[in-house]
């Protein structure tokens, strides 16, 4: 399935759409509010929303840069300016250095500027990783060039579609643990999907990677949730131990960050999910 997200994201889970839509349909009477505390590219959330599997999505990301992107394209005051930036920007190595400077000096720039810089670097960097270098290298002597993932017409179409659904999309910038504790208190029709940073290799993929204590703390917070939840993690003994009291299933998923490969991951199901389908 082709992602409806304008962002390229390592570990993106849009590949789980068919499974997730079936899991949600089997375990809810009506389309629920769908929550992603680690939204990233939010490709799965958008697919579920656009197809009516869920009636609202709450996408949260602790990274101010990722949050600024989502805020910019779902807010009336900044959306049109963002699209104007997209129309006018030159996709070349000089512009890459300019956008990289904005990203590295976030406090000196507006939320819109940061959101666009994040988008630009995501589309132009290797595997969409913000701290990576540009596709084709800084000398642009690689097989592919910096603009090979920057089809303006296609990207504008994706962004316009998201803006059309803006009244069904809530965007927040909170610590994931604080976020799930807060919303769990006020809603009883949530379906929460958590895809935390990997235990292994997380530091090479995500700005906000986790240490062991963070995985433990998040697990303790998840165990206190009243709403239905589902978690995916890399296959790791720590995770198997932390979630040993829940149904765990192994599944394979293909990735292309760095190199194309198949990863073995763990699915964890909350006890109030009646039907625990196979990923």
Tab-separated table of C-alpha atoms in Angstrom:
chain	number	residue	atom	x	y	z
A	1	UNK	CA	0.000	0.000	0.000
A	2	UNK	CA	1.283	3.461	-0.924
A	3	UNK	CA	1.352	5.795	2.062
A	4	UNK	CA	-0.917	8.850	2.086
A	5	UNK	CA	1.609	10.672	4.245
A	6	UNK	CA	3.831	13.423	2.784
A	7	UNK	CA	6.578	12.224	5.120
A	8	UNK	CA	8.909	9.308	4.501
A	9	UNK	CA	9.428	7.583	7.819
A	10	UNK	CA	11.675	4.726	8.965
A	11	UNK	CA	9.490	2.033	10.477
A	12	UNK	CA	6.265	3.447	9.019
A	13	UNK	CA	3.396	1.025	9.640
A	14	UNK	CA	1.016	1.738	6.753
A	15	UNK	CA	1.831	-1.833	5.660
A	16	UNK	CA	-0.353	-2.973	8.571
A	17	UNK	CA	-3.465	-1.226	7.227
A	18	UNK	CA	-5.501	-4.317	6.326
A	19	UNK	CA	-4.666	-6.017	9.594
A	20	UNK	CA	-5.322	-2.891	11.669
A	21	UNK	CA	-8.619	-2.086	9.976
A	22	UNK	CA	-9.813	-5.649	10.653
A	23	UNK	CA	-8.610	-5.515	14.263
A	24	UNK	CA	-10.447	-2.226	14.871
A	25	UNK	CA	-13.645	-3.373	13.149
A	26	UNK	CA	-13.739	-6.614	15.128
A	27	UNK	CA	-13.231	-4.880	18.457
A	28	UNK	CA	-15.391	-1.742	18.153
A	29	UNK	CA	-19.095	-1.255	17.460
A	30	UNK	CA	-18.583	2.121	15.743
A	31	UNK	CA	-15.593	3.838	14.129
A	32	UNK	CA	-13.522	4.939	17.143
A	33	UNK	CA	-11.139	7.787	17.811
A	34	UNK	CA	-7.754	6.484	16.739
A	35	UNK	CA	-4.642	7.583	18.620
A	36	UNK	CA	-0.947	7.435	17.703
A	37	UNK	CA	1.295	8.720	20.529
A	38	UNK	CA	4.371	8.182	18.297
A	39	UNK	CA	2.895	9.527	15.081
A	40	UNK	CA	5.953	10.159	12.913
A	41	UNK	CA	4.719	9.946	9.338
A	42	UNK	CA	1.202	8.928	10.494
A	43	UNK	CA	0.615	7.018	7.256
A	44	UNK	CA	-1.473	4.331	8.942
A	45	UNK	CA	-3.593	6.894	10.807
A	46	UNK	CA	-4.362	8.762	7.581
A	47	UNK	CA	-5.284	5.581	5.700
A	48	UNK	CA	-7.692	4.552	8.457
A	49	UNK	CA	-9.265	8.006	8.543
A	50	UNK	CA	-9.616	8.428	4.781
A	51	UNK	CA	-11.310	5.024	4.488
A	52	UNK	CA	-13.746	5.643	7.355
A	53	UNK	CA	-12.384	2.891	9.599
A	54	UNK	CA	-11.995	5.549	12.321
A	55	UNK	CA	-13.875	8.824	12.675
A	56	UNK	CA	-11.091	10.941	14.145
A	57	UNK	CA	-7.334	10.680	14.629
A	58	UNK	CA	-5.137	12.110	17.334
A	59	UNK	CA	-1.525	12.247	16.193
A	60	UNK	CA	1.118	13.162	18.729
A	61	UNK	CA	4.862	13.522	18.350
A	62	UNK	CA	7.340	14.676	20.980
A	63	UNK	CA	9.755	15.962	18.344
A	64	UNK	CA	8.977	19.702	17.856
A	65	UNK	CA	10.088	19.480	14.233
A	66	UNK	CA	7.666	16.676	13.318
A	67	UNK	CA	4.887	18.352	15.306
A	68	UNK	CA	5.530	21.666	13.514
A	69	UNK	CA	5.051	19.961	10.161
A	70	UNK	CA	1.715	18.416	11.110
A	71	UNK	CA	0.530	21.615	12.768
A	72	UNK	CA	1.470	23.686	9.711
A	73	UNK	CA	-0.527	21.608	7.222
A	74	UNK	CA	-3.648	21.169	9.395
A	75	UNK	CA	-4.006	24.791	10.540
A	76	UNK	CA	-5.745	27.368	8.351
A	77	UNK	CA	-3.367	30.197	9.277
A	78	UNK	CA	-0.295	28.309	8.055
A	79	UNK	CA	-1.560	25.829	5.464
A	80	UNK	CA	-1.687	28.221	2.502
A	81	UNK	CA	1.726	29.650	3.363
A	82	UNK	CA	3.135	26.120	3.521
A	83	UNK	CA	1.763	25.313	0.065
A	84	UNK	CA	3.200	28.576	-1.236
A	85	UNK	CA	6.604	27.569	0.138
A	86	UNK	CA	6.244	24.226	-1.623
A	87	UNK	CA	5.383	25.875	-4.939
A	88	UNK	CA	8.356	28.244	-4.846
A	89	UNK	CA	11.149	26.184	-3.282
A	90	UNK	CA	14.104	25.135	-5.434
A	91	UNK	CA	15.134	21.562	-4.656
A	92	UNK	CA	18.909	21.696	-4.814
A	93	UNK	CA	21.899	21.315	-2.513
A	94	UNK	CA	22.069	25.053	-1.758
A	95	UNK	CA	18.495	24.991	-0.511
A	96	UNK	CA	19.266	21.842	1.455
A	97	UNK	CA	21.934	23.725	3.421
A	98	UNK	CA	19.476	26.560	4.048
A	99	UNK	CA	16.752	24.224	5.342
A	100	UNK	CA	19.291	22.262	7.379
A	101	UNK	CA	20.327	25.503	9.093
A	102	UNK	CA	16.702	26.201	10.026
A	103	UNK	CA	16.354	22.688	11.442
A	104	UNK	CA	19.552	23.017	13.480
A	105	UNK	CA	18.587	26.441	14.850
A	106	UNK	CA	14.940	25.889	15.636
A	107	UNK	CA	14.581	28.613	18.264
A	108	UNK	CA	15.444	31.272	15.678
A	109	UNK	CA	12.577	30.376	13.352
A	110	UNK	CA	8.802	30.251	13.251
A	111	UNK	CA	6.823	27.056	13.585
A	112	UNK	CA	5.932	27.277	9.900
A	113	UNK	CA	9.582	27.623	8.883
A	114	UNK	CA	10.551	24.678	11.059
A	115	UNK	CA	7.663	22.585	9.744
A	116	UNK	CA	8.656	23.223	6.161
A	117	UNK	CA	12.355	22.591	6.851
A	118	UNK	CA	11.409	19.271	8.432
A	119	UNK	CA	9.347	18.355	5.378
A	120	UNK	CA	12.086	19.409	2.966
A	121	UNK	CA	14.815	17.441	4.733
A	122	UNK	CA	12.579	14.413	5.111
A	123	UNK	CA	11.920	14.325	1.371
A	124	UNK	CA	15.542	15.051	0.421
A	125	UNK	CA	17.530	12.997	2.937
A	126	UNK	CA	18.515	9.362	2.689
A	127	UNK	CA	15.645	7.146	3.922
A	128	UNK	CA	13.829	10.259	5.167
A	129	UNK	CA	16.039	10.417	8.263
A	130	UNK	CA	16.370	14.040	9.359
A	131	UNK	CA	19.914	13.742	10.630
A	132	UNK	CA	21.117	11.895	7.518
A	133	UNK	CA	22.756	13.492	4.515
A	134	UNK	CA	21.062	14.395	1.218
A	135	UNK	CA	20.191	11.820	-1.426
A	136	UNK	CA	23.049	11.816	-3.919
A	137	UNK	CA	25.521	13.218	-1.400
A	138	UNK	CA	26.591	16.788	-0.780
A	139	UNK	CA	28.491	16.758	-4.073
A	140	UNK	CA	25.429	15.325	-5.855
A	141	UNK	CA	27.558	12.684	-7.524
A	142	UNK	CA	25.392	9.731	-6.515
A	143	UNK	CA	23.118	7.651	-8.758
A	144	UNK	CA	20.029	9.469	-7.482
A	145	UNK	CA	19.777	13.228	-6.962
A	146	UNK	CA	18.345	15.301	-4.155
A	147	UNK	CA	15.002	15.902	-5.881
A	148	UNK	CA	14.183	12.274	-6.744
A	149	UNK	CA	11.663	12.018	-3.869
A	150	UNK	CA	10.282	15.542	-4.329
A	151	UNK	CA	7.407	15.364	-6.805
A	152	UNK	CA	5.716	18.686	-6.064
A	153	UNK	CA	2.374	17.857	-7.663
A	154	UNK	CA	2.057	14.556	-5.821
A	155	UNK	CA	3.130	16.061	-2.502
A	156	UNK	CA	0.743	18.983	-2.859
A	157	UNK	CA	-2.090	16.536	-3.554
A	158	UNK	CA	-1.294	14.591	-0.376
A	159	UNK	CA	-1.111	17.769	1.711
A	160	UNK	CA	-4.383	19.105	0.274
A	161	UNK	CA	-6.144	15.836	1.118
A	162	UNK	CA	-4.944	16.032	4.721
A	163	UNK	CA	-6.110	19.641	4.986
A	164	UNK	CA	-9.582	18.608	3.782
A	165	UNK	CA	-9.785	16.307	6.819
A	166	UNK	CA	-8.285	18.839	9.267
A	167	UNK	CA	-11.430	18.981	11.404
A	168	UNK	CA	-10.997	15.269	12.137
A	169	UNK	CA	-7.296	15.498	12.943
A	170	UNK	CA	-5.906	16.626	16.309
A	171	UNK	CA	-2.177	17.314	16.509
A	172	UNK	CA	-0.238	17.505	19.785
A	173	UNK	CA	3.363	17.780	20.953
A	174	UNK	CA	3.617	15.879	24.229
A	175	UNK	CA	5.713	13.240	25.863
A	176	UNK	CA	3.987	10.025	24.762
A	177	UNK	CA	3.589	8.731	28.300
A	178	UNK	CA	1.992	11.962	29.537
A	179	UNK	CA	-0.179	12.068	26.427
A	180	UNK	CA	-1.732	8.612	26.852
A	181	UNK	CA	-2.334	9.174	30.569
A	182	UNK	CA	-4.173	12.423	29.862
A	183	UNK	CA	-6.427	11.299	27.045
A	184	UNK	CA	-7.263	7.977	28.679
A	185	UNK	CA	-8.925	9.929	31.498
A	186	UNK	CA	-11.257	11.877	29.223
A	187	UNK	CA	-12.266	9.452	26.466
A	188	UNK	CA	-13.784	5.983	26.493
A	189	UNK	CA	-13.955	5.327	22.737
A	190	UNK	CA	-10.258	5.321	21.919
A	191	UNK	CA	-8.204	2.808	20.007
A	192	UNK	CA	-4.577	3.535	20.881
A	193	UNK	CA	-1.786	2.250	18.661
A	194	UNK	CA	1.733	2.631	20.020
A	195	UNK	CA	4.805	2.068	17.871
A	196	UNK	CA	7.628	3.226	20.186
A	197	UNK	CA	11.264	3.664	19.135
A	198	UNK	CA	13.052	0.370	18.661
A	199	UNK	CA	14.955	-1.101	21.575
A	200	UNK	CA	17.777	-1.939	19.180
A	201	UNK	CA	18.992	0.555	16.543
A	202	UNK	CA	16.570	3.196	17.811
A	203	UNK	CA	19.295	5.783	18.297
A	204	UNK	CA	20.275	5.542	14.623
A	205	UNK	CA	16.735	6.153	13.363
A	206	UNK	CA	14.993	8.531	15.749
A	207	UNK	CA	15.892	11.846	17.317
A	208	UNK	CA	14.053	10.887	20.514
A	209	UNK	CA	15.281	7.349	21.053
A	210	UNK	CA	14.557	5.457	24.286
A	211	UNK	CA	16.789	4.098	26.995
A	212	UNK	CA	15.807	0.989	28.948
A	213	UNK	CA	14.196	3.036	31.711
A	214	UNK	CA	11.993	4.773	29.128
A	215	UNK	CA	10.702	1.474	27.726
A	216	UNK	CA	9.942	0.296	31.267
A	217	UNK	CA	8.195	3.526	32.218
A	218	UNK	CA	6.096	3.509	29.051
A	219	UNK	CA	5.093	-0.105	29.652
A	220	UNK	CA	3.916	0.747	33.160
A	221	UNK	CA	1.818	3.603	31.774
A	222	UNK	CA	0.291	1.385	29.080
A	223	UNK	CA	-0.721	-1.186	31.678
A	224	UNK	CA	-2.837	1.479	33.416
A	225	UNK	CA	-4.876	2.353	30.314
A	226	UNK	CA	-8.617	1.678	30.319
A	227	UNK	CA	-9.059	2.134	26.562
A	228	UNK	CA	-8.176	-0.531	24.009
A	229	UNK	CA	-4.563	-0.514	22.852
A	230	UNK	CA	-2.174	-2.323	20.553
A	231	UNK	CA	1.640	-2.105	20.552
A	232	UNK	CA	4.339	-3.077	18.052
A	233	UNK	CA	8.038	-3.375	18.904
A	234	UNK	CA	11.187	-4.875	17.519
A	235	UNK	CA	11.664	-8.478	18.603
A	236	UNK	CA	13.617	-8.077	21.840
A	237	UNK	CA	13.811	-10.032	25.085
A	238	UNK	CA	13.217	-6.887	27.152
A	239	UNK	CA	9.852	-6.351	25.474
A	240	UNK	CA	8.871	-9.998	25.829
A	241	UNK	CA	9.585	-9.757	29.540
A	242	UNK	CA	7.857	-6.396	30.096
A	243	UNK	CA	4.648	-7.486	28.349
A	244	UNK	CA	4.682	-11.160	29.382
A	245	UNK	CA	1.181	-10.945	30.924
A	246	UNK	CA	-0.370	-10.007	27.556
A	247	UNK	CA	-0.952	-11.823	24.278
A	248	UNK	CA	2.208	-11.556	22.176
A	249	UNK	CA	2.464	-12.483	18.508
A	250	UNK	CA	5.478	-12.375	16.184
A	251	UNK	CA	5.131	-11.013	12.665
A	252	UNK	CA	7.361	-10.074	9.724
A	253	UNK	CA	7.407	-6.644	8.135
A	254	UNK	CA	9.496	-5.249	5.291
A	255	UNK	CA	11.551	-2.077	5.710
A	256	UNK	CA	13.695	0.014	3.408
A	257	UNK	CA	15.478	2.468	5.762
A	258	UNK	CA	19.151	2.104	4.890
A	259	UNK	CA	18.616	-1.134	2.955
A	260	UNK	CA	15.639	-3.292	2.043
A	261	UNK	CA	15.141	-6.004	4.623
A	262	UNK	CA	12.530	-8.024	6.515
A	263	UNK	CA	12.300	-7.488	10.269
A	264	UNK	CA	10.753	-9.732	12.888
A	265	UNK	CA	8.579	-7.708	15.273
A	266	UNK	CA	6.350	-8.260	18.300
A	267	UNK	CA	2.661	-7.370	18.490
A	268	UNK	CA	1.181	-6.836	21.965
A	269	UNK	CA	-2.596	-6.843	22.573
A	270	UNK	CA	-4.454	-5.252	25.468
A	271	UNK	CA	-6.540	-7.692	27.471
A	272	UNK	CA	-9.798	-5.918	26.554
A	273	UNK	CA	-9.336	-6.727	22.859
A	274	UNK	CA	-11.742	-9.599	22.314
A	275	UNK	CA	-10.425	-10.613	18.897
A	276	UNK	CA	-6.634	-10.842	18.654
A	277	UNK	CA	-6.114	-11.240	14.930
A	278	UNK	CA	-2.760	-12.200	13.418
A	279	UNK	CA	-0.740	-9.330	11.854
